[in-house]
Structure formats: structure tokens, C-alpha cells
Amino acid sequence: MENTSLTEDSVIKTFEIARTYACLFGLVLAIIGIFLNILTYKTAKFLGKFNSSIVLIQLLAIWDSIAIIQDGIVNLGGKYFGIDVTKVEIICEFYYFHSFGSSHVASYHLVALVIDRFIAIKFPVWYRLNGTPRFAYITSIAITVAAYILSIPSVYFFSLEDGVWFLSYVVYSSLPFSLIFIFNFYFIYYLTTMRKVKSTSERDSQNRNMALMLTTVSISFLIFTLSCGLLLFWYFNFTVKTDRDAALANLIEVGFEIPAIFNSSLNFIFFYFSGRGYRVASAKMISSLVSN
């Protein structure tokens, strides 16, 4: 009996240590992610003509940084240092409201960027006339306002049963997930077609590079969003009966933040390795920083 108790205590201790390191990992990952998003923002200026795509890449970098500050620094960083903002009654509702809002603003900026590139490829004449930075800023404002308005019910959802909360997560995430999934098929088809057509025009080259970059980032978005959803499903269907279960539940609660932070941190890396034009732009950006 005593050995069983010692084993139980050691497992609980292991879960607690793992949770602490997961919080630290999330904090460090968030800091790295902010740095990478700054590089993404600066590199976008060297990608070519300053159009709506460039602006949306920059705005995506900004909102991804806001999301990971919320999830990685405020939430997991706070928990690592013993401050759980989700347990502070005064700021709890605002935290969840802003968490929902910022993450969905970031998601829909990626959706906007994907649709923007689709229009640039399918309707080039219209895009040349209308794909301006002003159009991107108007789109961004509309996305931000709509996302935060739609996030108001999230404050109410958190007072409901876990199953209802998870359902709300699915409803909120399904549209950007579905849109990106659908447009990804088009980009894959476009890239396959362009491999057969040896076009040397600057427009085709830019479209090919952007399509490849967005396909890579979109696939990562789908993987990380699905991973986060599966961990949330596990968490909300996990039955806590013992102290060991409670320790594991606390670890899972931290764990489902990690894919969300990855989702908002790695765009620069995916852009860099998937797009030759982006590597060239990155080199120009670094040269510019060094020369200044």
C-alpha cells in the first residue's frame, strides 16, 4: 500500500514538473516567435510591389505576435512564475474575450491573405486595379471588428459546461479551417500546373512563390489547429477522479496552448524554406539592417 502511494506521488510530481517545463517552453517559444514575426514584417517590405498581399503579411505578423503574447507570455509565462491569469476573477473574462478575439483575428488575416492570392492569380486585371494597401487595411479593420464582436459570447461560453465550450471552439474555428483547406487544394493544383508551364514572367514567378509559401503555411495552420482541437477535446472529456488525474488535467490544459503558439510563431521559417523569392527578400532585409 505504501509503495502504491509512493508511486502515485511520484507520477503526480512528474506531471507537475512536466507542466512547469511546458510553461517554460511555451514562454521561450513565444519570445522566439515574436522575434521571427518581426523578421517576417521587415522582410515583407522587400518582396516586391507594395500591394495588398505585402500589407496582409505584415498585419498577420502583428496579430500573430499579439496572439502569442497572450498565450505564451501572459498565460504560460504567468503560470511558470506562479501567476494564473485565468484564475483572477477581475481579468478572467477580459482575458478569454481577448484570447478568442486575437486568435481569430490572426486566423482570418491568414484567410484574407489566401483569398487575396487566389484573386491575384484568377483575376489579375482586377487585382492590379484594386489589390492596394488601402484595400488590405480596410479588410483588416473589418476582420478585427467582426472577430471581436463575434468573441463577445465567449465570455458567456466559459460559464457553461465544458462540452458546450468545446462546441463553441469548433464553431469558431471551423470556418477559417474550412476556407484555408479548400483554397489549399487550388494552390496545389495551380503549382502543379505551373510546373508544366515554363513561364518566365515576373507576375507568374511572384504568384508561384506566394502560392508555395501560402500552401506551406496553410498546411501548418491546419495541422496545429487540428492538434489544438484534439487536445481540447481530450481535456474537456477527461474525468478527474484522483489527484493524479488532476495533475494530468493541469498538464493537458497547458499542453493545448503549445500548438497555438507554434501556429503563430513559425511563419517566417515556413516562408523562408518554401519560397525562393522570400529567401532573396530576407537577404535584402538583412543587408539593409547591416548597412544601417
PDB file of C-alpha atoms in Angstrom:
ATOM      1  CA  MET A   1       0.000   0.000   0.000  1.00  0.00           C
ATOM      2  CA  GLU A   2       2.847   2.350   0.899  1.00  0.00           C
ATOM      3  CA  ASN A   3       4.656   1.544  -2.351  1.00  0.00           C
ATOM      4  CA  THR A   4       1.484   2.297  -4.304  1.00  0.00           C
ATOM      5  CA  SER A   5       1.200   5.648  -2.536  1.00  0.00           C
ATOM      6  CA  LEU A   6       4.829   6.476  -3.325  1.00  0.00           C
ATOM      7  CA  THR A   7       4.316   5.543  -6.974  1.00  0.00           C
ATOM      8  CA  GLU A   8       1.189   7.726  -7.142  1.00  0.00           C
ATOM      9  CA  ASP A   9       3.066  10.649  -5.584  1.00  0.00           C
ATOM     10  CA  SER A  10       5.982  10.245  -7.994  1.00  0.00           C
ATOM     11  CA  VAL A  11       3.637  10.233 -11.006  1.00  0.00           C
ATOM     12  CA  ILE A  12       1.898  13.365  -9.740  1.00  0.00           C
ATOM     13  CA  LYS A  13       5.293  15.008  -9.214  1.00  0.00           C
ATOM     14  CA  THR A  14       6.315  14.033 -12.749  1.00  0.00           C
ATOM     15  CA  PHE A  15       3.170  15.607 -14.198  1.00  0.00           C
ATOM     16  CA  GLU A  16       3.775  18.785 -12.183  1.00  0.00           C
ATOM     17  CA  ILE A  17       7.390  19.024 -13.350  1.00  0.00           C
ATOM     18  CA  ALA A  18       6.312  18.393 -16.956  1.00  0.00           C
ATOM     19  CA  ARG A  19       3.705  21.154 -16.633  1.00  0.00           C
ATOM     20  CA  THR A  20       6.350  23.572 -15.332  1.00  0.00           C
ATOM     21  CA  TYR A  21       8.695  22.797 -18.213  1.00  0.00           C
ATOM     22  CA  ALA A  22       5.807  23.036 -20.707  1.00  0.00           C
ATOM     23  CA  CYS A  23       5.051  26.530 -19.397  1.00  0.00           C
ATOM     24  CA  LEU A  24       8.725  27.495 -19.713  1.00  0.00           C
ATOM     25  CA  PHE A  25       8.870  26.029 -23.215  1.00  0.00           C
ATOM     26  CA  GLY A  26       5.766  27.989 -24.228  1.00  0.00           C
ATOM     27  CA  LEU A  27       7.263  31.204 -22.822  1.00  0.00           C
ATOM     28  CA  VAL A  28      10.574  30.731 -24.671  1.00  0.00           C
ATOM     29  CA  LEU A  29       8.766  29.732 -27.868  1.00  0.00           C
ATOM     30  CA  ALA A  30       6.618  32.879 -27.655  1.00  0.00           C
ATOM     31  CA  ILE A  31       9.707  35.102 -27.315  1.00  0.00           C
ATOM     32  CA  ILE A  32      11.327  33.389 -30.317  1.00  0.00           C
ATOM     33  CA  GLY A  33       8.036  33.694 -32.210  1.00  0.00           C
ATOM     34  CA  ILE A  34       7.872  37.455 -31.637  1.00  0.00           C
ATOM     35  CA  PHE A  35      11.412  37.805 -32.985  1.00  0.00           C
ATOM     36  CA  LEU A  36      10.544  35.700 -36.054  1.00  0.00           C
ATOM     37  CA  ASN A  37       7.376  37.737 -36.649  1.00  0.00           C
ATOM     38  CA  ILE A  38       9.440  40.926 -36.573  1.00  0.00           C
ATOM     39  CA  LEU A  39      11.650  39.389 -39.281  1.00  0.00           C
ATOM     40  CA  THR A  40       8.513  38.450 -41.253  1.00  0.00           C
ATOM     41  CA  TYR A  41       7.226  42.020 -41.022  1.00  0.00           C
ATOM     42  CA  LYS A  42      10.526  43.539 -42.154  1.00  0.00           C
ATOM     43  CA  THR A  43      11.137  41.007 -44.934  1.00  0.00           C
ATOM     44  CA  ALA A  44       7.704  41.680 -46.458  1.00  0.00           C
ATOM     45  CA  LYS A  45       8.881  45.153 -47.493  1.00  0.00           C
ATOM     46  CA  PHE A  46      11.423  43.566 -49.854  1.00  0.00           C
ATOM     47  CA  LEU A  47       9.081  41.065 -51.536  1.00  0.00           C
ATOM     48  CA  GLY A  48       8.269  43.361 -54.444  1.00  0.00           C
ATOM     49  CA  LYS A  49       5.498  45.798 -55.253  1.00  0.00           C
ATOM     50  CA  PHE A  50       3.824  47.138 -52.105  1.00  0.00           C
ATOM     51  CA  ASN A  51       0.352  45.689 -52.648  1.00  0.00           C
ATOM     52  CA  SER A  52      -2.392  44.165 -50.504  1.00  0.00           C
ATOM     53  CA  SER A  53      -0.527  40.845 -50.124  1.00  0.00           C
ATOM     54  CA  ILE A  54       2.515  42.550 -48.605  1.00  0.00           C
ATOM     55  CA  VAL A  55       0.349  44.525 -46.171  1.00  0.00           C
ATOM     56  CA  LEU A  56      -1.594  41.397 -45.153  1.00  0.00           C
ATOM     57  CA  ILE A  57       1.656  39.512 -44.479  1.00  0.00           C
ATOM     58  CA  GLN A  58       2.761  42.375 -42.228  1.00  0.00           C
ATOM     59  CA  LEU A  59      -0.589  42.538 -40.443  1.00  0.00           C
ATOM     60  CA  LEU A  60      -0.577  38.752 -39.990  1.00  0.00           C
ATOM     61  CA  ALA A  61       2.832  39.054 -38.323  1.00  0.00           C
ATOM     62  CA  ILE A  62       1.476  41.733 -35.968  1.00  0.00           C
ATOM     63  CA  TRP A  63      -1.626  39.774 -34.962  1.00  0.00           C
ATOM     64  CA  ASP A  64       0.309  36.531 -34.609  1.00  0.00           C
ATOM     65  CA  SER A  65       2.589  38.371 -32.174  1.00  0.00           C
ATOM     66  CA  ILE A  66      -0.393  39.681 -30.211  1.00  0.00           C
ATOM     67  CA  ALA A  67      -1.816  36.138 -30.017  1.00  0.00           C
ATOM     68  CA  ILE A  68       1.427  34.596 -28.754  1.00  0.00           C
ATOM     69  CA  ILE A  69       1.967  37.393 -26.222  1.00  0.00           C
ATOM     70  CA  GLN A  70      -1.459  36.453 -24.881  1.00  0.00           C
ATOM     71  CA  ASP A  71      -0.965  32.666 -24.948  1.00  0.00           C
ATOM     72  CA  GLY A  72       2.762  32.294 -24.402  1.00  0.00           C
ATOM     73  CA  ILE A  73       3.882  35.209 -22.255  1.00  0.00           C
ATOM     74  CA  VAL A  74       0.790  36.236 -20.288  1.00  0.00           C
ATOM     75  CA  ASN A  75      -0.737  32.767 -19.865  1.00  0.00           C
ATOM     76  CA  LEU A  76       2.073  30.194 -19.838  1.00  0.00           C
ATOM     77  CA  GLY A  77       4.728  32.653 -18.699  1.00  0.00           C
ATOM     78  CA  GLY A  78       2.443  33.749 -15.870  1.00  0.00           C
ATOM     79  CA  LYS A  79       1.807  30.146 -14.855  1.00  0.00           C
ATOM     80  CA  TYR A  80       5.540  29.412 -14.887  1.00  0.00           C
ATOM     81  CA  PHE A  81       6.095  32.244 -12.418  1.00  0.00           C
ATOM     82  CA  GLY A  82       3.087  31.188 -10.330  1.00  0.00           C
ATOM     83  CA  ILE A  83       0.525  33.689 -11.664  1.00  0.00           C
ATOM     84  CA  ASP A  84      -2.526  32.146 -13.341  1.00  0.00           C
ATOM     85  CA  VAL A  85      -4.450  34.971 -15.007  1.00  0.00           C
ATOM     86  CA  THR A  86      -7.314  32.600 -15.809  1.00  0.00           C
ATOM     87  CA  LYS A  87      -7.984  32.301 -12.069  1.00  0.00           C
ATOM     88  CA  VAL A  88      -8.012  36.049 -11.367  1.00  0.00           C
ATOM     89  CA  GLU A  89     -11.689  36.941 -11.356  1.00  0.00           C
ATOM     90  CA  ILE A  90     -11.259  40.612 -12.256  1.00  0.00           C
ATOM     91  CA  ILE A  91      -9.395  39.966 -15.516  1.00  0.00           C
ATOM     92  CA  CYS A  92     -10.537  36.433 -16.332  1.00  0.00           C
ATOM     93  CA  GLU A  93     -13.438  37.377 -18.615  1.00  0.00           C
ATOM     94  CA  PHE A  94     -11.405  40.051 -20.417  1.00  0.00           C
ATOM     95  CA  TYR A  95      -8.565  37.571 -20.860  1.00  0.00           C
ATOM     96  CA  TYR A  96     -10.808  34.973 -22.525  1.00  0.00           C
ATOM     97  CA  PHE A  97     -12.514  37.628 -24.654  1.00  0.00           C
ATOM     98  CA  HIS A  98      -9.178  38.985 -25.883  1.00  0.00           C
ATOM     99  CA  SER A  99      -7.774  35.464 -26.300  1.00  0.00           C
ATOM    100  CA  PHE A 100     -10.669  34.474 -28.562  1.00  0.00           C
ATOM    101  CA  GLY A 101     -10.557  37.793 -30.401  1.00  0.00           C
ATOM    102  CA  SER A 102      -6.824  37.985 -31.104  1.00  0.00           C
ATOM    103  CA  SER A 103      -6.503  34.336 -32.174  1.00  0.00           C
ATOM    104  CA  HIS A 104      -9.431  34.628 -34.593  1.00  0.00           C
ATOM    105  CA  VAL A 105      -8.187  37.950 -35.982  1.00  0.00           C
ATOM    106  CA  ALA A 106      -4.858  36.246 -36.738  1.00  0.00           C
ATOM    107  CA  SER A 107      -6.621  33.242 -38.312  1.00  0.00           C
ATOM    108  CA  TYR A 108      -8.803  35.401 -40.544  1.00  0.00           C
ATOM    109  CA  HIS A 109      -5.827  37.501 -41.646  1.00  0.00           C
ATOM    110  CA  LEU A 110      -4.340  34.271 -42.985  1.00  0.00           C
ATOM    111  CA  VAL A 111      -7.684  33.531 -44.673  1.00  0.00           C
ATOM    112  CA  ALA A 112      -7.658  37.051 -46.170  1.00  0.00           C
ATOM    113  CA  LEU A 113      -4.104  36.541 -47.443  1.00  0.00           C
ATOM    114  CA  VAL A 114      -5.051  33.205 -49.036  1.00  0.00           C
ATOM    115  CA  ILE A 115      -8.109  34.740 -50.739  1.00  0.00           C
ATOM    116  CA  ASP A 116      -6.026  37.753 -51.801  1.00  0.00           C
ATOM    117  CA  ARG A 117      -3.561  35.467 -53.592  1.00  0.00           C
ATOM    118  CA  PHE A 118      -6.403  33.481 -55.149  1.00  0.00           C
ATOM    119  CA  ILE A 119      -7.817  36.705 -56.616  1.00  0.00           C
ATOM    120  CA  ALA A 120      -4.345  37.768 -57.822  1.00  0.00           C
ATOM    121  CA  ILE A 121      -3.992  34.503 -59.744  1.00  0.00           C
ATOM    122  CA  LYS A 122      -7.551  34.138 -61.090  1.00  0.00           C
ATOM    123  CA  PHE A 123      -8.389  37.797 -61.710  1.00  0.00           C
ATOM    124  CA  PRO A 124      -5.067  39.575 -62.368  1.00  0.00           C
ATOM    125  CA  VAL A 125      -6.574  42.641 -64.064  1.00  0.00           C
ATOM    126  CA  TRP A 126      -8.992  43.304 -61.201  1.00  0.00           C
ATOM    127  CA  TYR A 127      -6.207  42.692 -58.692  1.00  0.00           C
ATOM    128  CA  ARG A 128      -3.837  45.177 -60.352  1.00  0.00           C
ATOM    129  CA  LEU A 129      -6.503  47.855 -60.035  1.00  0.00           C
ATOM    130  CA  ASN A 130      -7.843  47.003 -56.580  1.00  0.00           C
ATOM    131  CA  GLY A 131      -5.215  44.969 -54.710  1.00  0.00           C
ATOM    132  CA  THR A 132      -3.842  48.050 -52.974  1.00  0.00           C
ATOM    133  CA  PRO A 133      -2.530  48.601 -49.437  1.00  0.00           C
ATOM    134  CA  ARG A 134      -5.664  50.654 -48.722  1.00  0.00           C
ATOM    135  CA  PHE A 135      -7.847  47.656 -49.634  1.00  0.00           C
ATOM    136  CA  ALA A 136      -5.791  45.469 -47.269  1.00  0.00           C
ATOM    137  CA  TYR A 137      -6.122  47.931 -44.389  1.00  0.00           C
ATOM    138  CA  ILE A 138      -9.898  48.178 -44.878  1.00  0.00           C
ATOM    139  CA  THR A 139     -10.099  44.363 -44.950  1.00  0.00           C
ATOM    140  CA  SER A 140      -8.004  44.167 -41.775  1.00  0.00           C
ATOM    141  CA  ILE A 141     -10.203  46.654 -39.902  1.00  0.00           C
ATOM    142  CA  ALA A 142     -13.346  44.743 -40.939  1.00  0.00           C
ATOM    143  CA  ILE A 143     -11.794  41.434 -39.815  1.00  0.00           C
ATOM    144  CA  THR A 144     -10.702  42.842 -36.468  1.00  0.00           C
ATOM    145  CA  VAL A 145     -14.048  44.429 -35.640  1.00  0.00           C
ATOM    146  CA  ALA A 146     -16.017  41.355 -36.716  1.00  0.00           C
ATOM    147  CA  ALA A 147     -13.744  38.929 -34.832  1.00  0.00           C
ATOM    148  CA  TYR A 148     -14.000  40.817 -31.555  1.00  0.00           C
ATOM    149  CA  ILE A 149     -17.760  41.259 -31.878  1.00  0.00           C
ATOM    150  CA  LEU A 150     -18.120  37.524 -32.502  1.00  0.00           C
ATOM    151  CA  SER A 151     -15.877  36.880 -29.479  1.00  0.00           C
ATOM    152  CA  ILE A 152     -18.238  38.638 -27.048  1.00  0.00           C
ATOM    153  CA  PRO A 153     -20.266  35.418 -26.485  1.00  0.00           C
ATOM    154  CA  SER A 154     -17.018  33.634 -25.494  1.00  0.00           C
ATOM    155  CA  VAL A 155     -17.276  35.295 -22.082  1.00  0.00           C
ATOM    156  CA  TYR A 156     -20.624  33.546 -21.654  1.00  0.00           C
ATOM    157  CA  PHE A 157     -19.380  30.238 -23.045  1.00  0.00           C
ATOM    158  CA  PHE A 158     -16.770  29.927 -20.317  1.00  0.00           C
ATOM    159  CA  SER A 159     -19.501  29.794 -17.683  1.00  0.00           C
ATOM    160  CA  LEU A 160     -21.158  26.845 -19.437  1.00  0.00           C
ATOM    161  CA  GLU A 161     -20.421  23.140 -19.376  1.00  0.00           C
ATOM    162  CA  ASP A 162     -17.163  22.009 -20.938  1.00  0.00           C
ATOM    163  CA  GLY A 163     -18.962  20.267 -23.799  1.00  0.00           C
ATOM    164  CA  VAL A 164     -20.729  23.491 -24.803  1.00  0.00           C
ATOM    165  CA  TRP A 165     -17.434  25.398 -24.573  1.00  0.00           C
ATOM    166  CA  PHE A 166     -15.705  22.888 -26.840  1.00  0.00           C
ATOM    167  CA  LEU A 167     -18.596  23.076 -29.310  1.00  0.00           C
ATOM    168  CA  SER A 168     -18.193  26.852 -29.412  1.00  0.00           C
ATOM    169  CA  TYR A 169     -14.479  26.383 -30.172  1.00  0.00           C
ATOM    170  CA  VAL A 170     -15.342  24.058 -33.064  1.00  0.00           C
ATOM    171  CA  VAL A 171     -17.916  26.514 -34.455  1.00  0.00           C
ATOM    172  CA  TYR A 172     -15.497  29.449 -34.178  1.00  0.00           C
ATOM    173  CA  SER A 173     -12.585  27.571 -35.765  1.00  0.00           C
ATOM    174  CA  SER A 174     -14.394  25.607 -38.455  1.00  0.00           C
ATOM    175  CA  LEU A 175     -14.865  28.470 -40.950  1.00  0.00           C
ATOM    176  CA  PRO A 176     -11.208  29.611 -41.230  1.00  0.00           C
ATOM    177  CA  PHE A 177     -10.119  25.954 -41.129  1.00  0.00           C
ATOM    178  CA  SER A 178     -12.533  25.042 -43.957  1.00  0.00           C
ATOM    179  CA  LEU A 179     -11.691  28.061 -46.116  1.00  0.00           C
ATOM    180  CA  ILE A 180      -7.952  27.504 -45.873  1.00  0.00           C
ATOM    181  CA  PHE A 181      -8.418  23.781 -46.525  1.00  0.00           C
ATOM    182  CA  ILE A 182     -10.456  24.470 -49.687  1.00  0.00           C
ATOM    183  CA  PHE A 183      -8.161  27.150 -51.114  1.00  0.00           C
ATOM    184  CA  ASN A 184      -5.151  24.953 -50.394  1.00  0.00           C
ATOM    185  CA  PHE A 185      -6.416  22.489 -52.980  1.00  0.00           C
ATOM    186  CA  TYR A 186      -6.496  25.273 -55.540  1.00  0.00           C
ATOM    187  CA  PHE A 187      -2.944  26.370 -54.755  1.00  0.00           C
ATOM    188  CA  ILE A 188      -1.692  22.787 -55.061  1.00  0.00           C
ATOM    189  CA  TYR A 189      -3.469  22.488 -58.427  1.00  0.00           C
ATOM    190  CA  TYR A 190      -2.009  25.841 -59.526  1.00  0.00           C
ATOM    191  CA  LEU A 191       1.525  24.855 -58.525  1.00  0.00           C
ATOM    192  CA  THR A 192       1.180  21.529 -60.337  1.00  0.00           C
ATOM    193  CA  THR A 193       0.014  23.347 -63.479  1.00  0.00           C
ATOM    194  CA  MET A 194       2.786  25.944 -63.298  1.00  0.00           C
ATOM    195  CA  ARG A 195       5.428  23.212 -63.171  1.00  0.00           C
ATOM    196  CA  LYS A 196       4.328  22.201 -66.669  1.00  0.00           C
ATOM    197  CA  VAL A 197       4.292  25.791 -67.948  1.00  0.00           C
ATOM    198  CA  LYS A 198       7.788  27.280 -68.225  1.00  0.00           C
ATOM    199  CA  SER A 199       6.715  30.891 -67.754  1.00  0.00           C
ATOM    200  CA  THR A 200       9.433  33.457 -67.017  1.00  0.00           C
ATOM    201  CA  SER A 201       7.198  36.477 -66.401  1.00  0.00           C
ATOM    202  CA  GLU A 202       7.678  38.353 -63.143  1.00  0.00           C
ATOM    203  CA  ARG A 203       3.972  38.093 -62.290  1.00  0.00           C
ATOM    204  CA  ASP A 204       3.901  34.309 -62.730  1.00  0.00           C
ATOM    205  CA  SER A 205       7.096  33.952 -60.727  1.00  0.00           C
ATOM    206  CA  GLN A 206       5.688  36.039 -57.861  1.00  0.00           C
ATOM    207  CA  ASN A 207       2.386  34.143 -57.919  1.00  0.00           C
ATOM    208  CA  ARG A 208       4.219  30.811 -57.902  1.00  0.00           C
ATOM    209  CA  ASN A 209       6.399  31.845 -54.969  1.00  0.00           C
ATOM    210  CA  MET A 210       3.486  33.225 -52.963  1.00  0.00           C
ATOM    211  CA  ALA A 211       1.310  30.185 -53.686  1.00  0.00           C
ATOM    212  CA  LEU A 212       4.059  27.832 -52.498  1.00  0.00           C
ATOM    213  CA  MET A 213       4.651  29.906 -49.355  1.00  0.00           C
ATOM    214  CA  LEU A 214       0.951  30.035 -48.529  1.00  0.00           C
ATOM    215  CA  THR A 215       0.471  26.326 -49.193  1.00  0.00           C
ATOM    216  CA  THR A 216       3.200  25.524 -46.655  1.00  0.00           C
ATOM    217  CA  VAL A 217       1.881  27.965 -44.045  1.00  0.00           C
ATOM    218  CA  SER A 218      -1.707  26.833 -44.630  1.00  0.00           C
ATOM    219  CA  ILE A 219      -0.822  23.171 -44.108  1.00  0.00           C
ATOM    220  CA  SER A 220       0.959  24.060 -40.858  1.00  0.00           C
ATOM    221  CA  PHE A 221      -2.103  26.062 -39.780  1.00  0.00           C
ATOM    222  CA  LEU A 222      -4.380  23.087 -40.431  1.00  0.00           C
ATOM    223  CA  ILE A 223      -2.078  20.702 -38.530  1.00  0.00           C
ATOM    224  CA  PHE A 224      -1.614  22.944 -35.486  1.00  0.00           C
ATOM    225  CA  THR A 225      -5.287  23.941 -35.338  1.00  0.00           C
ATOM    226  CA  LEU A 226      -6.342  20.291 -35.501  1.00  0.00           C
ATOM    227  CA  SER A 227      -3.759  19.370 -32.820  1.00  0.00           C
ATOM    228  CA  CYS A 228      -5.054  22.109 -30.528  1.00  0.00           C
ATOM    229  CA  GLY A 229      -8.637  20.954 -31.093  1.00  0.00           C
ATOM    230  CA  LEU A 230      -7.794  17.322 -30.298  1.00  0.00           C
ATOM    231  CA  LEU A 231      -6.040  18.297 -27.061  1.00  0.00           C
ATOM    232  CA  LEU A 232      -9.002  20.485 -26.112  1.00  0.00           C
ATOM    233  CA  PHE A 233     -11.372  17.604 -26.807  1.00  0.00           C
ATOM    234  CA  TRP A 234      -9.253  15.334 -24.601  1.00  0.00           C
ATOM    235  CA  TYR A 235      -9.159  17.959 -21.850  1.00  0.00           C
ATOM    236  CA  PHE A 236     -12.906  18.604 -21.819  1.00  0.00           C
ATOM    237  CA  ASN A 237     -13.720  14.885 -21.860  1.00  0.00           C
ATOM    238  CA  PHE A 238     -11.178  13.986 -19.220  1.00  0.00           C
ATOM    239  CA  THR A 239     -12.707  12.778 -15.968  1.00  0.00           C
ATOM    240  CA  VAL A 240     -10.858  13.819 -12.812  1.00  0.00           C
ATOM    241  CA  LYS A 241     -11.264  11.267 -10.035  1.00  0.00           C
ATOM    242  CA  THR A 242      -7.906  11.331  -8.249  1.00  0.00           C
ATOM    243  CA  ASP A 243      -5.054  13.753  -7.546  1.00  0.00           C
ATOM    244  CA  ARG A 244      -3.145  12.019 -10.327  1.00  0.00           C
ATOM    245  CA  ASP A 245      -5.968  12.787 -12.777  1.00  0.00           C
ATOM    246  CA  ALA A 246      -5.991  16.415 -11.623  1.00  0.00           C
ATOM    247  CA  ALA A 247      -2.241  16.726 -12.218  1.00  0.00           C
ATOM    248  CA  LEU A 248      -2.594  15.238 -15.703  1.00  0.00           C
ATOM    249  CA  ALA A 249      -5.527  17.566 -16.479  1.00  0.00           C
ATOM    250  CA  ASN A 250      -3.367  20.560 -15.491  1.00  0.00           C
ATOM    251  CA  LEU A 251      -0.658  19.327 -17.852  1.00  0.00           C
ATOM    252  CA  ILE A 252      -3.126  18.907 -20.736  1.00  0.00           C
ATOM    253  CA  GLU A 253      -4.518  22.394 -20.048  1.00  0.00           C
ATOM    254  CA  VAL A 254      -1.047  23.826 -20.619  1.00  0.00           C
ATOM    255  CA  GLY A 255      -0.341  21.442 -23.496  1.00  0.00           C
ATOM    256  CA  PHE A 256      -3.117  22.648 -25.796  1.00  0.00           C
ATOM    257  CA  GLU A 257      -1.601  26.151 -25.767  1.00  0.00           C
ATOM    258  CA  ILE A 258       1.646  24.884 -27.324  1.00  0.00           C
ATOM    259  CA  PRO A 259       0.241  24.115 -30.835  1.00  0.00           C
ATOM    260  CA  ALA A 260      -1.475  27.518 -30.818  1.00  0.00           C
ATOM    261  CA  ILE A 261       1.856  29.229 -30.077  1.00  0.00           C
ATOM    262  CA  PHE A 262       3.615  27.177 -32.762  1.00  0.00           C
ATOM    263  CA  ASN A 263       0.848  28.197 -35.156  1.00  0.00           C
ATOM    264  CA  SER A 264       1.624  31.889 -34.649  1.00  0.00           C
ATOM    265  CA  SER A 265       5.412  31.661 -34.370  1.00  0.00           C
ATOM    266  CA  LEU A 266       6.834  29.810 -37.361  1.00  0.00           C
ATOM    267  CA  ASN A 267       5.565  31.663 -40.440  1.00  0.00           C
ATOM    268  CA  PHE A 268       8.980  33.194 -41.133  1.00  0.00           C
ATOM    269  CA  ILE A 269      10.612  29.757 -41.193  1.00  0.00           C
ATOM    270  CA  PHE A 270       7.908  28.289 -43.443  1.00  0.00           C
ATOM    271  CA  PHE A 271       8.030  31.306 -45.778  1.00  0.00           C
ATOM    272  CA  TYR A 272      11.831  31.172 -45.900  1.00  0.00           C
ATOM    273  CA  PHE A 273      12.204  27.494 -46.786  1.00  0.00           C
ATOM    274  CA  SER A 274       9.262  27.315 -49.197  1.00  0.00           C
ATOM    275  CA  GLY A 275       9.703  30.478 -51.249  1.00  0.00           C
ATOM    276  CA  ARG A 276      12.850  31.341 -53.191  1.00  0.00           C
ATOM    277  CA  GLY A 277      11.618  34.915 -53.555  1.00  0.00           C
ATOM    278  CA  TYR A 278      11.254  35.129 -49.788  1.00  0.00           C
ATOM    279  CA  ARG A 279      14.849  33.966 -49.262  1.00  0.00           C
ATOM    280  CA  VAL A 280      16.041  36.672 -51.641  1.00  0.00           C
ATOM    281  CA  ALA A 281      13.901  39.255 -49.821  1.00  0.00           C
ATOM    282  CA  SER A 282      15.280  38.046 -46.467  1.00  0.00           C
ATOM    283  CA  ALA A 283      18.838  38.529 -47.711  1.00  0.00           C
ATOM    284  CA  LYS A 284      17.970  42.061 -48.836  1.00  0.00           C
ATOM    285  CA  MET A 285      16.363  42.773 -45.469  1.00  0.00           C
ATOM    286  CA  ILE A 286      19.446  41.558 -43.552  1.00  0.00           C
ATOM    287  CA  SER A 287      21.748  43.570 -45.842  1.00  0.00           C
ATOM    288  CA  SER A 288      19.604  46.631 -45.196  1.00  0.00           C
ATOM    289  CA  LEU A 289      19.804  46.136 -41.426  1.00  0.00           C
ATOM    290  CA  VAL A 290      23.578  45.607 -41.535  1.00  0.00           C
ATOM    291  CA  SER A 291      24.175  48.654 -43.740  1.00  0.00           C
ATOM    292  CA  ASN A 292      22.107  50.821 -41.397  1.00  0.00           C
TER     293      ASN A 292
END
